[in-house]
Short mmCIF file of C-alpha atoms and ligand atoms in Angstrom, two decimals:
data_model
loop_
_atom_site.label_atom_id
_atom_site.label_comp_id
_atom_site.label_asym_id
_atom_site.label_seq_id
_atom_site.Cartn_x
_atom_site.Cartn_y
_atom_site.Cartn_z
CA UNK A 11 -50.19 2.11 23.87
CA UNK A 12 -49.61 1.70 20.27
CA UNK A 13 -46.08 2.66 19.18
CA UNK A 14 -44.98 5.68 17.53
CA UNK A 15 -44.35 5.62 13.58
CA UNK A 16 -42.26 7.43 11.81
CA UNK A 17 -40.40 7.78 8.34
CA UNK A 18 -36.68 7.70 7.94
CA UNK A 19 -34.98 10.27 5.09
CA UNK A 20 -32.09 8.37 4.44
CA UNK A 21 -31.62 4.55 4.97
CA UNK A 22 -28.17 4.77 5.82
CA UNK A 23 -25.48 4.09 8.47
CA UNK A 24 -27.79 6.10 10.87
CA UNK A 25 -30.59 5.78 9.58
CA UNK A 26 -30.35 2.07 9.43
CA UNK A 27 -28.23 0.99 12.08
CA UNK A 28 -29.23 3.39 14.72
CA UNK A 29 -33.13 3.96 14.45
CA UNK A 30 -33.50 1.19 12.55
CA UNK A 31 -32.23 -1.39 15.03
CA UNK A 32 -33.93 0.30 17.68
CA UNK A 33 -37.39 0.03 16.19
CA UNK A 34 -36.63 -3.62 15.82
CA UNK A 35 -35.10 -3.93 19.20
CA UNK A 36 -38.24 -1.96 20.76
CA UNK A 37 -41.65 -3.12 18.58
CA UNK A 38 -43.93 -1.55 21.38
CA UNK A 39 -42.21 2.08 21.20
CA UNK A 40 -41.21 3.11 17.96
CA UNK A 41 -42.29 1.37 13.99
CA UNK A 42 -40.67 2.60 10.99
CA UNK A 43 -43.44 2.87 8.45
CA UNK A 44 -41.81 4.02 5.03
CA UNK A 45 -38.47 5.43 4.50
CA UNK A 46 -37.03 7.92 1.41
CA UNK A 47 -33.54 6.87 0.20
CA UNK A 48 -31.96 6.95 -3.84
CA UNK A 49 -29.85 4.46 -3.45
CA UNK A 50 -31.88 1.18 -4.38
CA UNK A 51 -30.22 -1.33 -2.80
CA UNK A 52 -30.44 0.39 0.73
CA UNK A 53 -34.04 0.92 0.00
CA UNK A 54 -34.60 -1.93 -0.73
CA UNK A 55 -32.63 -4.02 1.94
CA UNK A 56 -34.07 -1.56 4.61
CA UNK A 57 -37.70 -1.62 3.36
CA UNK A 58 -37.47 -5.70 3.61
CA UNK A 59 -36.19 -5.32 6.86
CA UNK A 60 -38.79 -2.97 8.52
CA UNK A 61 -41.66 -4.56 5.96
CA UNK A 62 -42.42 -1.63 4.21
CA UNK A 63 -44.68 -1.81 1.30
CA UNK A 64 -43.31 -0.09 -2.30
CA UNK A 65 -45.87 2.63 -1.92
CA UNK A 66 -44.23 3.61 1.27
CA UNK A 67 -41.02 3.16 0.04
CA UNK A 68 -39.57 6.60 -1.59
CA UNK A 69 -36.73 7.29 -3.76
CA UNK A 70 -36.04 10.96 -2.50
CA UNK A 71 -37.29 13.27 0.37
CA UNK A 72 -39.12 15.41 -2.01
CA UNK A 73 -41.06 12.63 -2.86
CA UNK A 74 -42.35 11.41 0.35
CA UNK A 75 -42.83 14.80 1.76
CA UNK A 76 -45.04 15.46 -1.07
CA UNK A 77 -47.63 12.42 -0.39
CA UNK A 78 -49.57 12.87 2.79
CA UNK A 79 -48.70 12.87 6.30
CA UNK A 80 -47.58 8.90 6.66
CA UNK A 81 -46.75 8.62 10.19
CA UNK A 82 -46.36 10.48 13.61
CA UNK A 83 -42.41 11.28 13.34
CA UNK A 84 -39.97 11.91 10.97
CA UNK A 85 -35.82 10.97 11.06
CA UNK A 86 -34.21 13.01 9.16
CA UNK A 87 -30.89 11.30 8.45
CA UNK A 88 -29.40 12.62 5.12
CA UNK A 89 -25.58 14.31 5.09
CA UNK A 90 -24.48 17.25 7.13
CA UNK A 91 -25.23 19.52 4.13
CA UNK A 92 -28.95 18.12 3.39
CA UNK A 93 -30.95 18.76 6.35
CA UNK A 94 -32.56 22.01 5.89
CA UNK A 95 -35.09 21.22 3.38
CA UNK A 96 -35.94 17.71 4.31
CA UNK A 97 -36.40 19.22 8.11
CA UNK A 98 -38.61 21.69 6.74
CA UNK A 99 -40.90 19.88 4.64
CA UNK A 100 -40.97 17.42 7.64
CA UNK A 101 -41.93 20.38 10.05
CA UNK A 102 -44.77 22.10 7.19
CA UNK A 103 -46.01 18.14 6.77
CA UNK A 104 -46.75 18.38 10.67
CA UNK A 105 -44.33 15.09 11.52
CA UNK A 106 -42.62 15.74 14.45
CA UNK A 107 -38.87 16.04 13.50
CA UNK A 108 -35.91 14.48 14.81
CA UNK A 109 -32.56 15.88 13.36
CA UNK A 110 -29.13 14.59 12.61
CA UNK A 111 -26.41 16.86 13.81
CA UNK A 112 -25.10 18.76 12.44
CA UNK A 113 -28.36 21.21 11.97
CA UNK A 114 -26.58 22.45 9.03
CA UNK A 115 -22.83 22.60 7.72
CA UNK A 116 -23.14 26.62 7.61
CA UNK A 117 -23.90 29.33 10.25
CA UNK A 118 -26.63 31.05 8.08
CA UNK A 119 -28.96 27.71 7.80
CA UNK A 120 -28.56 26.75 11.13
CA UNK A 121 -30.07 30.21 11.97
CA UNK A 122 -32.53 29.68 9.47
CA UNK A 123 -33.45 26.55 10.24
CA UNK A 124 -34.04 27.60 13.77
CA UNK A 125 -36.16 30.90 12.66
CA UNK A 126 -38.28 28.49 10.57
CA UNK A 127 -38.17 25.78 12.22
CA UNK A 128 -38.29 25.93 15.84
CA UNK A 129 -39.92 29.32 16.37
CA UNK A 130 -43.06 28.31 14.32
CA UNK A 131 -43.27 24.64 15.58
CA UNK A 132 -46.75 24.50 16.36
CA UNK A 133 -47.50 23.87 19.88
CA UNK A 134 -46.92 20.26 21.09
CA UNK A 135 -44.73 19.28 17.46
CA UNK A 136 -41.15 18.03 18.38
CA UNK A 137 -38.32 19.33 16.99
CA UNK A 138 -35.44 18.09 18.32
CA UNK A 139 -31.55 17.59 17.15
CA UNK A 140 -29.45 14.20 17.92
CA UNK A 141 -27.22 15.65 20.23
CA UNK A 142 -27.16 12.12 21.81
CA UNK A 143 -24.36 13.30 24.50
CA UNK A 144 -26.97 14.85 26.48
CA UNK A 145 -29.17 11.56 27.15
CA UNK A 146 -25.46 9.65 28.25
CA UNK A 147 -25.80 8.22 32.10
CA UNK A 148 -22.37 9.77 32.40
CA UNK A 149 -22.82 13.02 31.23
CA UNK A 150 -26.44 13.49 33.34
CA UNK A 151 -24.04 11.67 36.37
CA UNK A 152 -21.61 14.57 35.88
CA UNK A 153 -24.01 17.31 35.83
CA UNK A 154 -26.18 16.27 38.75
CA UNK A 155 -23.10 16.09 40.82
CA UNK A 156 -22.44 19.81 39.62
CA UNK A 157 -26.05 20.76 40.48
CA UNK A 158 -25.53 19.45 44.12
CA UNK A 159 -22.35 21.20 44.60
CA UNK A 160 -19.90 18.72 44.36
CA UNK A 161 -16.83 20.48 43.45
CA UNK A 162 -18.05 23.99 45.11
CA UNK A 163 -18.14 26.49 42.46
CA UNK A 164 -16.88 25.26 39.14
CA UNK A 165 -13.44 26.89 37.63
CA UNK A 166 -12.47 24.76 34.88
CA UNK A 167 -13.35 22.36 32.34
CA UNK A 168 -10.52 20.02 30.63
CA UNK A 169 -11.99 17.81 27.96
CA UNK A 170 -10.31 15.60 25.83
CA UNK A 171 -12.31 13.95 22.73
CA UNK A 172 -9.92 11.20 21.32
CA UNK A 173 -11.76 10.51 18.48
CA UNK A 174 -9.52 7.23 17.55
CA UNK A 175 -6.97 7.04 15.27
CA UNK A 176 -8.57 4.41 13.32
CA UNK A 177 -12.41 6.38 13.63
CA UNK A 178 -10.61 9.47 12.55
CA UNK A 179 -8.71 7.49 9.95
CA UNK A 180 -12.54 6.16 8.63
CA UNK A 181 -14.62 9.05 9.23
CA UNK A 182 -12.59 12.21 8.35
CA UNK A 183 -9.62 10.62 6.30
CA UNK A 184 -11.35 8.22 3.84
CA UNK A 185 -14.80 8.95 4.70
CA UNK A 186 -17.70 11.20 4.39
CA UNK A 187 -16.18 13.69 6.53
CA UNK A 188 -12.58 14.29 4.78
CA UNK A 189 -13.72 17.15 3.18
CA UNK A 190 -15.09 20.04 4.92
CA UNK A 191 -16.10 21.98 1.79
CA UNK A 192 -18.65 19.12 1.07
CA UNK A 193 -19.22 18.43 4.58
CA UNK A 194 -18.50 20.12 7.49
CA UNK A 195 -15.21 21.65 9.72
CA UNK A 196 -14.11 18.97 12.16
CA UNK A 197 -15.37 21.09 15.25
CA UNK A 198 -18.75 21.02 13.59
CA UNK A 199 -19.04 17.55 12.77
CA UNK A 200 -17.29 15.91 14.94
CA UNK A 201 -17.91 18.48 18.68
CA UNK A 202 -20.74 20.50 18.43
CA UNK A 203 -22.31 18.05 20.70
CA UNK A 204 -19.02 18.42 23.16
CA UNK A 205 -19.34 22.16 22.79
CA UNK A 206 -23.37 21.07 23.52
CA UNK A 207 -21.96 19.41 27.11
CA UNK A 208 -19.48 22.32 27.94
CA UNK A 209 -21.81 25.25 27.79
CA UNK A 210 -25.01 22.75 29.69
CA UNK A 211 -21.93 21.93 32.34
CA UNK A 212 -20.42 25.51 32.50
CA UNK A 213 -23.94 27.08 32.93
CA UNK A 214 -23.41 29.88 30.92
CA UNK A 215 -23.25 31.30 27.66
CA UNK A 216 -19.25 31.83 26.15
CA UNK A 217 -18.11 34.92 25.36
CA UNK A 218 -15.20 34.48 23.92
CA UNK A 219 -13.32 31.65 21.54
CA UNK A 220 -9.88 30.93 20.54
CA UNK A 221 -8.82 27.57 18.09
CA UNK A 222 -5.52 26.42 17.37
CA UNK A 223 -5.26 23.00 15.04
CA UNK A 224 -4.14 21.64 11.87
CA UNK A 225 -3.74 18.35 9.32
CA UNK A 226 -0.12 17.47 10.56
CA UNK A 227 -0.12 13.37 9.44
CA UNK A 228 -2.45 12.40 6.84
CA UNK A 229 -0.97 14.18 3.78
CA UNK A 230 0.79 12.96 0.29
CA UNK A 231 4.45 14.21 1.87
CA UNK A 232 3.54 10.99 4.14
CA UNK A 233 2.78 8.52 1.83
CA UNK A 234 5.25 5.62 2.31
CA UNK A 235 7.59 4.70 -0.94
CA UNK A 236 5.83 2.46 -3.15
CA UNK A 237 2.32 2.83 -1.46
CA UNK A 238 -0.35 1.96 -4.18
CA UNK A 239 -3.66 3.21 -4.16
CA UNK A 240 -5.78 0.96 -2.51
CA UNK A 241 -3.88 -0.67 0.92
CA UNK A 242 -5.46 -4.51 -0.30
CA UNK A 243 -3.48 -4.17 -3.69
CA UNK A 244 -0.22 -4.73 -1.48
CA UNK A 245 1.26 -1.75 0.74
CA UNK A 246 5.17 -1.93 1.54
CA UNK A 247 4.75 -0.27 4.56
CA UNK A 248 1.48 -2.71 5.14
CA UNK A 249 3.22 -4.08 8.34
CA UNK A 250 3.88 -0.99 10.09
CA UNK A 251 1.29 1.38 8.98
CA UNK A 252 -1.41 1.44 11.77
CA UNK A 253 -3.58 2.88 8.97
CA UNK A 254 -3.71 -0.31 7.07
CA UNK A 255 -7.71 -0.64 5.51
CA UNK A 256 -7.37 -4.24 5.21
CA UNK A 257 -5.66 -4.92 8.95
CA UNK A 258 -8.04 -1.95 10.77
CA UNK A 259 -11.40 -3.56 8.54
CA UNK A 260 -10.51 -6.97 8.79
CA UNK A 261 -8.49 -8.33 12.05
CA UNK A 262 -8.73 -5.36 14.43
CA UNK A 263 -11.87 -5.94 16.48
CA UNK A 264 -12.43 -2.19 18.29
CA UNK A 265 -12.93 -1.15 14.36
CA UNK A 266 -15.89 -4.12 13.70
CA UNK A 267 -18.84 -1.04 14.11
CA UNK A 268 -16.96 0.31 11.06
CA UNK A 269 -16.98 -3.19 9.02
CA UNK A 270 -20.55 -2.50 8.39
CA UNK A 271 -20.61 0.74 7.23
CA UNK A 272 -17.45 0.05 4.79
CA UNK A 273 -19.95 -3.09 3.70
CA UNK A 274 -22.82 -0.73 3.09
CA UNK A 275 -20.71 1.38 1.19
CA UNK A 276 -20.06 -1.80 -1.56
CA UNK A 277 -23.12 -3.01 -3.33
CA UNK A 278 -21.79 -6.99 -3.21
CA UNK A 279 -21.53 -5.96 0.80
CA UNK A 280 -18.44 -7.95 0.54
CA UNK A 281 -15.57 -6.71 2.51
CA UNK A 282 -12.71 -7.64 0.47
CA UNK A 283 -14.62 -5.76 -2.64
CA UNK A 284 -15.03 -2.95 -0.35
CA UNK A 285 -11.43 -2.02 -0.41
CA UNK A 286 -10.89 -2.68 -3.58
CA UNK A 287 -13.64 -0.11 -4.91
CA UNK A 288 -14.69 2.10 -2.04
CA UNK A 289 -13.16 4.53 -0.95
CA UNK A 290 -12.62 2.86 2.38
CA UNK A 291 -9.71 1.15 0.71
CA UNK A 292 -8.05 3.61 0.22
CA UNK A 293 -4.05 5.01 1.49
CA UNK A 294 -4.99 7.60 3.97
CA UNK A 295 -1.58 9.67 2.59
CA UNK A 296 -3.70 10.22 -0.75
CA UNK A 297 -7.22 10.49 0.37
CA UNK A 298 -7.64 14.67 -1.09
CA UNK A 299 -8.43 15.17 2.37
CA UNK A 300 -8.50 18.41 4.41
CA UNK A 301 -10.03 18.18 7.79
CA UNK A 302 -7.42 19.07 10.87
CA UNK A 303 -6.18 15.99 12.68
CA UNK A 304 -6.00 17.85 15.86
CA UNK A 305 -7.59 21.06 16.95
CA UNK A 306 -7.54 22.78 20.45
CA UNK A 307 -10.80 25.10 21.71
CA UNK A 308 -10.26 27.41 24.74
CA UNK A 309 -14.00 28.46 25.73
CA UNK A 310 -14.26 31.68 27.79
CA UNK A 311 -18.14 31.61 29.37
CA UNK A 312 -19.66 34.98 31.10
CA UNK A 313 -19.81 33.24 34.58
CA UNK A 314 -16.03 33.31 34.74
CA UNK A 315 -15.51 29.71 34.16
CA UNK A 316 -12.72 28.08 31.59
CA UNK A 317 -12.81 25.41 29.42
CA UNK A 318 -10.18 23.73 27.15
CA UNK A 319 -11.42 21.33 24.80
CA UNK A 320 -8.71 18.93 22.77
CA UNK A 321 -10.26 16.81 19.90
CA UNK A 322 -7.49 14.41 18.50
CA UNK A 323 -7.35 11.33 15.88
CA UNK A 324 -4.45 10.42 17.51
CA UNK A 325 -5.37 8.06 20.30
CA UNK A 326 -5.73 4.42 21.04
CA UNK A 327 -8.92 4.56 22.61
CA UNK A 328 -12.59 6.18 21.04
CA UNK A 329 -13.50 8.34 24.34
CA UNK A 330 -14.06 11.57 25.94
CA UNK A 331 -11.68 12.25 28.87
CA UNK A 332 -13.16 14.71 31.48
CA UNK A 333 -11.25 16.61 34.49
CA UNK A 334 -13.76 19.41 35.87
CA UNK A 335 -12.06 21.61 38.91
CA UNK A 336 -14.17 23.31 41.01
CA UNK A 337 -12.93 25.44 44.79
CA UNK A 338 -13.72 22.42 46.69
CA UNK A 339 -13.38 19.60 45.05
CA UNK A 340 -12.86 17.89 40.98
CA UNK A 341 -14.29 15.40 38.87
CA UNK A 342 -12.74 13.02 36.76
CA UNK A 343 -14.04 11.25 34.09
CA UNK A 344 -13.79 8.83 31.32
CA UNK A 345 -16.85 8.22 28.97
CA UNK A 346 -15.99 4.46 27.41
CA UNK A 347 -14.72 3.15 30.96
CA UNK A 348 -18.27 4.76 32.37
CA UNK A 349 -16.27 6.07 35.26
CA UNK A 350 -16.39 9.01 37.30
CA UNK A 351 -14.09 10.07 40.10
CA UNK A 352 -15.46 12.75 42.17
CA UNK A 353 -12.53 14.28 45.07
CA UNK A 354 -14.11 16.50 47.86
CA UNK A 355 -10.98 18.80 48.94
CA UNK A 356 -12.03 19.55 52.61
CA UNK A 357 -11.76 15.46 53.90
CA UNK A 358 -9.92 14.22 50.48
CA UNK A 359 -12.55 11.52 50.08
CA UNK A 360 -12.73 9.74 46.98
CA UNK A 361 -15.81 9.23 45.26
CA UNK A 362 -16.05 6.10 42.50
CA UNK A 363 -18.81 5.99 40.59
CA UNK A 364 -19.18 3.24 38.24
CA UNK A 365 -22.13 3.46 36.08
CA UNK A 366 -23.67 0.03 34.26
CA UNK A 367 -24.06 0.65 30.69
CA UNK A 368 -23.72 -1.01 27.87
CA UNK A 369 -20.79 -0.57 24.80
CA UNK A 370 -22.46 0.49 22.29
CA UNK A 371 -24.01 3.60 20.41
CA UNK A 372 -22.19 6.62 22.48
CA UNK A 373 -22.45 4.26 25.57
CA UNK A 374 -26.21 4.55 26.03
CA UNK A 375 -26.46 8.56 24.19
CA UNK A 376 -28.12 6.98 20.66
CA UNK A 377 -31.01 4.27 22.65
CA UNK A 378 -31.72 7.46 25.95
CA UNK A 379 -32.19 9.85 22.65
CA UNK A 380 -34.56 7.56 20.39
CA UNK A 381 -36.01 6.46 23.36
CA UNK A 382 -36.93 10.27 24.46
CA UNK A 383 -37.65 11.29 21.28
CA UNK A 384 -40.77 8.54 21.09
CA UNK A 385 -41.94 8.93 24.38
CA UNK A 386 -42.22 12.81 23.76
CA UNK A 387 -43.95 12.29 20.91
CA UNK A 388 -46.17 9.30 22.08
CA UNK A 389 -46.80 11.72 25.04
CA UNK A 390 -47.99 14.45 22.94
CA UNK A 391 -45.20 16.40 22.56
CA UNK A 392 -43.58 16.43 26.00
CA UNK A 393 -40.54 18.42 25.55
CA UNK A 394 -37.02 16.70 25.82
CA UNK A 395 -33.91 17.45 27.60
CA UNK A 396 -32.85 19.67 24.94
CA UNK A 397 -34.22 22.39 22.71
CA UNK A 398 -32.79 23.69 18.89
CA UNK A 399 -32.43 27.11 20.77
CA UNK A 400 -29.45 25.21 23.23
CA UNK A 401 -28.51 22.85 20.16
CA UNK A 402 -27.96 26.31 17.74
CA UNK A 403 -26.01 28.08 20.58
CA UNK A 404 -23.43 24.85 20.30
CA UNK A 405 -23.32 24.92 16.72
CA UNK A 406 -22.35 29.09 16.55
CA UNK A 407 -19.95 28.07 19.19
CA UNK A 408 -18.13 25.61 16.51
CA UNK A 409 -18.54 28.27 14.04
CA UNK A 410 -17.18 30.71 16.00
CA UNK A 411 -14.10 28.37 16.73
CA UNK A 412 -13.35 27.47 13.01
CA UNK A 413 -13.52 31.25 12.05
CA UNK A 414 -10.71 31.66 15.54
CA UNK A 415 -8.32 29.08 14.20
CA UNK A 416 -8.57 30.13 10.83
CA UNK A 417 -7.93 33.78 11.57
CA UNK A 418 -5.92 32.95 14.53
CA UNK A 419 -7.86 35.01 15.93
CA UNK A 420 -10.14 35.58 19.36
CA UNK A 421 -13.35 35.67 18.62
CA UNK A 422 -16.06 37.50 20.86
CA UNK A 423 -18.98 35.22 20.87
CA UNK A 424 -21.52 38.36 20.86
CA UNK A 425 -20.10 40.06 18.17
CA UNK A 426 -19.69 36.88 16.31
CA UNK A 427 -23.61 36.44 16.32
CA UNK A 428 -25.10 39.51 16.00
CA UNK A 429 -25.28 39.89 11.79
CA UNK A 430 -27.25 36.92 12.07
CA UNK A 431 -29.66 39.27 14.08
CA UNK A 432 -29.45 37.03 17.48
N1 LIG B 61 -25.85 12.05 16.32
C1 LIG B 61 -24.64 11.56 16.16
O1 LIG B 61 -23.93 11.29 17.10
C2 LIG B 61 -24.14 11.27 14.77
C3 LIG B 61 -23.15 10.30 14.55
C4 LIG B 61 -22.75 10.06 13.24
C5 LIG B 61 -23.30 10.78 12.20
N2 LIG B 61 -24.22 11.74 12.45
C6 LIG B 61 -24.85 12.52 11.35
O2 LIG B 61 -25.93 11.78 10.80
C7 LIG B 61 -26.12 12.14 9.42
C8 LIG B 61 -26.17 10.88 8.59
O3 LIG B 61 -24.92 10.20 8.70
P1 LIG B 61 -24.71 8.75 8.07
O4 LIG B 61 -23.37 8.29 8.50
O5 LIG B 61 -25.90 7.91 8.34
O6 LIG B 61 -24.66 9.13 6.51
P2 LIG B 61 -24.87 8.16 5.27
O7 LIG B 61 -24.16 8.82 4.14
O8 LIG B 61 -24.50 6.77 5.64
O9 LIG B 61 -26.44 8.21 5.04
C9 LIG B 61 -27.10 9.29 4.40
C10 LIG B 61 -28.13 8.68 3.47
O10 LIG B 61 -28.93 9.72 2.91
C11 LIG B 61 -29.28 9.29 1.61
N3 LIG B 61 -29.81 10.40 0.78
C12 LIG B 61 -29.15 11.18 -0.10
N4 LIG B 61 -30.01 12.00 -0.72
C13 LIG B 61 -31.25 11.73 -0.23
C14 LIG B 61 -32.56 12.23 -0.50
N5 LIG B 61 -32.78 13.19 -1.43
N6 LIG B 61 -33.61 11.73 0.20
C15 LIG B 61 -33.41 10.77 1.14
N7 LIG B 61 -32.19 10.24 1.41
C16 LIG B 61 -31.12 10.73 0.75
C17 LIG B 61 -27.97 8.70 1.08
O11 LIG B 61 -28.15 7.90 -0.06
C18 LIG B 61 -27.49 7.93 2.28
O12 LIG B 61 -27.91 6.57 2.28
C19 LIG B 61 -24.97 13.08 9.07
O13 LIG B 61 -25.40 14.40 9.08
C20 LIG B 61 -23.96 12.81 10.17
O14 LIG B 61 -23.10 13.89 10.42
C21 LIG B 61 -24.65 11.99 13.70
#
C-alpha cells in the first residue's frame, strides 16, 4: 500500500519533531509532501529533511491552502490560538485534518470549529484532535480493566499531573505558554487531554466544576538579589536555583527533549547563543509570566462518580499519577514507570501490570496517534478512538474550570454550555 501524504502547517517543535520523525521513522505509512511555515530557516531545514521541492514548500497556511489539494492529510501544527482557520481551509480543501490541541484557546471557536468543522465533514474525511493520551497502552490498560469490572463500580478518580518543575519552568514560565492571554489557561493547554481521560474513564458527562490554583513561585518578589537577566550572564543564586537555564539546558539529562526545542528557537541552533538571546535564557522570577503554577479540579459527573485532578510544576518527575477506587477493588497507576497496580478487595490479590513501552513522546500517546491517524485515513476514513464531539466536551470542561477558579465559583456544567446553544 502506498503511504499516506500529508502537509504540515507549521514546521515546528511538533510539527518537526513529532510527525516529522515519524514519517522518517515509518516511510511505508505516512510521507510528508510540502509543509507551510514563515520562519525560513525551519522551512528550509525541514523541507531538506523530508525532500520537499520549493514549489511545495509554503511560507504561510493561506498560501498552501490556496494551491490545490497536495496530499491526502493535513497536520495542522501552528499555536494554540491559530488553529481555526488553518483547520478550516484544511477541511473546505478536502485533506483530512489532524489537529493540535488545544482546538482553540477560547470556548466560542472551539464550538465553532466543531459546528463547521466536524458536523459538515463529509462522509469518510478525518477530523481528528491530538489528544495523544487516549492512544497510551496505559491509559487503554486502565480502561479495559474498568470495562471488565475490576474495581466493581467506580467511586473516585485521584489524578495527579506533575508536569515537572523544569517542563513547567520551559513551557509555561519562559516559554510559549507563560502567557495565557496570548496562549491559553494552564487547564487548557496543559489538561484538556487529562480532563479527555477523566470523563472516557468516569463514563459520564460532569455536571458540575470547582478550581482552586494560583502563580505562588515564579514571580519578581522571588527573584534572588543580584539575578541578571539572562541565568548564562552569571546568576548569584546560580548554585542553588533549580531553575538555572544553563544547568537544566546543559548538564541535566531528563531536560535533553527540551535542548532541541531551546536550539530551534536560536537561528545559529547553538545552545550557548540560545540563552543568551532566547527567551529560554531567561530568570524565571522576571519572565512577565502569568499562568498558575498549581491548580486543583474537583469534577462532579452525572453517574455519581468523583474526580480530583491536581496539575503541579512542582515535581521531580514529568508523570501522571493515577489512584481510581471503585466498591471492590482500586487501581493504581503511574504513567512514566508504565505501571499499574490493580487490588481486588474480596481476596486482597495484587495485580502488577507492567506494560513494555518505550520513553518517549507521552510514552507511546504521540507514535499510537500518528499511527491511527494514517491508517484511518489510508483505510478510507475509518474512524479513530476519538471524535471532536468527545475532544470539545474536554475542552468546555477546562473552560468551565478556569471560569470556577477565577470566580471561585461552582460551576454547573449544563448551564455553563448552553449560550453556546449545546
Ligand atoms: N498533542 C500534544 O500533546 C501537544 C504537546 C505539545 C504541544 N501541543 C500543541 O501543538 C501546537 C504546536 O506546538 P509547538 O510546540 O510545535 O509550537 P511551535 O511554536 O514550536 O510551532 C508552531 C509553528 O507554527 C508556525 N507558524 C506561525 N504562523 C504560521 C502560518 N501562518 N502558517 C504556517 N505556520 C505558521 C511558527 O513559525 C512555528 O514554527 C500548539 O497548539 C501546542 O499547544 C500539543
Amino acid at each position: 500500500m502506498n503511504p499516506v501524504t500529508a502537509v504540515v502547517v507549521g514546521a515546528g517543535d511538533r510539527g518537526r519533531h513529532v510527525y516529522g520523525t515519524y514519517a522518517l521513522e515509518h516511510p511505508g505509512e505516512l510521507r510528508i509532501t510540502a509543509v507551510a511555515e514563515p520562519d525560513e530557516v525551519r522551512r528550509r531545514e525541514f523541507s531538506e529533511l523530508h525532500g520537499i521541492p520549493p514549489e511545495r514548500s509554503f511560507a504561510g497556511y493561506e498560501e498552501l491552502f490556496a494551491a490545490p489539494r497536495l496530499a491526502d492529510a493535513a497536520l495542522i501544527c501552528t499555536q494554540d490560538g491559530m488553529h481555526y482557520r488553518p483547520a478550516l481551509l484544511a477541511k473546505q480543501a478536502g485533506y483530512h485534518v489532524l489537529l493540535e490541541k488545544p482546538i482553540s484557546n477560547t470556548p466560542e471557536e472551539c464550538v465553532r470549529i466543531w459546528k463547521d468543522c466536524a458536523q459538515t465533514t463529509a462522509e469518510g474525511q478525518i477530523f481528528a484532535v491530538c489528544h495523544v493520551l487516549r492512544y497510551t497502552p496505559f491509559f487503554l490498560q486502565i480502561k479495559k480493566l474498568l470495562d471488565e469490572g475490576a474495581v466493581g463500580k467506580l467511586v473516585n478518580l485521584q489524578y495527579e499531573e506533575d508536569i515537572g518543575f523544569y517542563h513547567f519552568a520551559h513551557s509555561y514560565v519562559r516559554g510559549n505558554w507563560r502567557d495565557e492571554t496570548a496562549s491559553s489557561p494552564l487547564v487548557l493547554a496543559k489538561s484538556c487531554h487529562d480532563l479527555d481521560i477523566l470523563r472516557w474513564l468516569a463514563g459520564s458527562p460532569v455536571q458540575s466544576v470547582t478550581s482552586t490554583g494560583s502563580l505562588v513561585e515564579f514571580t519578581p518578589e522571588n527573584r534572588p538579589a543580584g539575578a541578571p537577566e539572562y541565568c548564562a550572564q552569571g546568576c548569584p543564586a546560580a548554585q542553588s536555583c533549580p531553575y538555572n537555564a544553563v544547568r537544566l539546558y546543559r548538564w541535566f539529562a531528563p531536560a535533553g527533549f527540551l535542548r532541541q526545542i531551546v536550539e530551534m528557537e536560536d537561528p545559529t541552533h547553538d545552545l550557548d547563543h540560545a540563552l543568551l538571546h532566547t527567551g529560554y535564557g531567561r530568570c524565571v522570577y522576571a519572565c512577565g509570566n502569568n499562568v498558575p503554577d498549581h491548580q486543583a479540579v474537583g469534577l462532579h459527573f452525572e453517574n455519581g462518580v468523583d474526580a480530583q485532578l491536581t496539575i503541579t510544576a512542582f515535581s521531580g518527575r514529568i508523570t501522571r499519577i493515577v489512584h481510581i477506587m471503585g466498591t471492590r477493588g482500586e487501581i493504581q497507576g503511574d504513567l512514566a514507570k508504565n505501571l499499574i497496580c490493580l487490588t481486588d478487595f474480596a481476596t486482597m490479590k495484587k495485580t502488577r501490570i507492567r506494560l513494555d513501552v518505550p520513553a518517549e513522546g507521552h510514552h507511546g500517546g504521540d507514535r499510537g496517534l500518528t499511527g491511527s491517524f494514517a491508517a484511518g485515513v489510508a483505510g478510507g476514513g475509518a474512524t479513530l478512538p476519538t471524535t471532536l464531539a468527545q475532544s470539545l466536551e474536554s475542552h468546555l470542561m477546562a473552560f468551565a474550570a478556569e471560569k470556577a477558579r477565577r470566580e471561585h465559583t461552582v460551576v454547573d456544567f449544563k448551564e455553563f454550555i448552553r449560550p453556546f446553544g449545546l
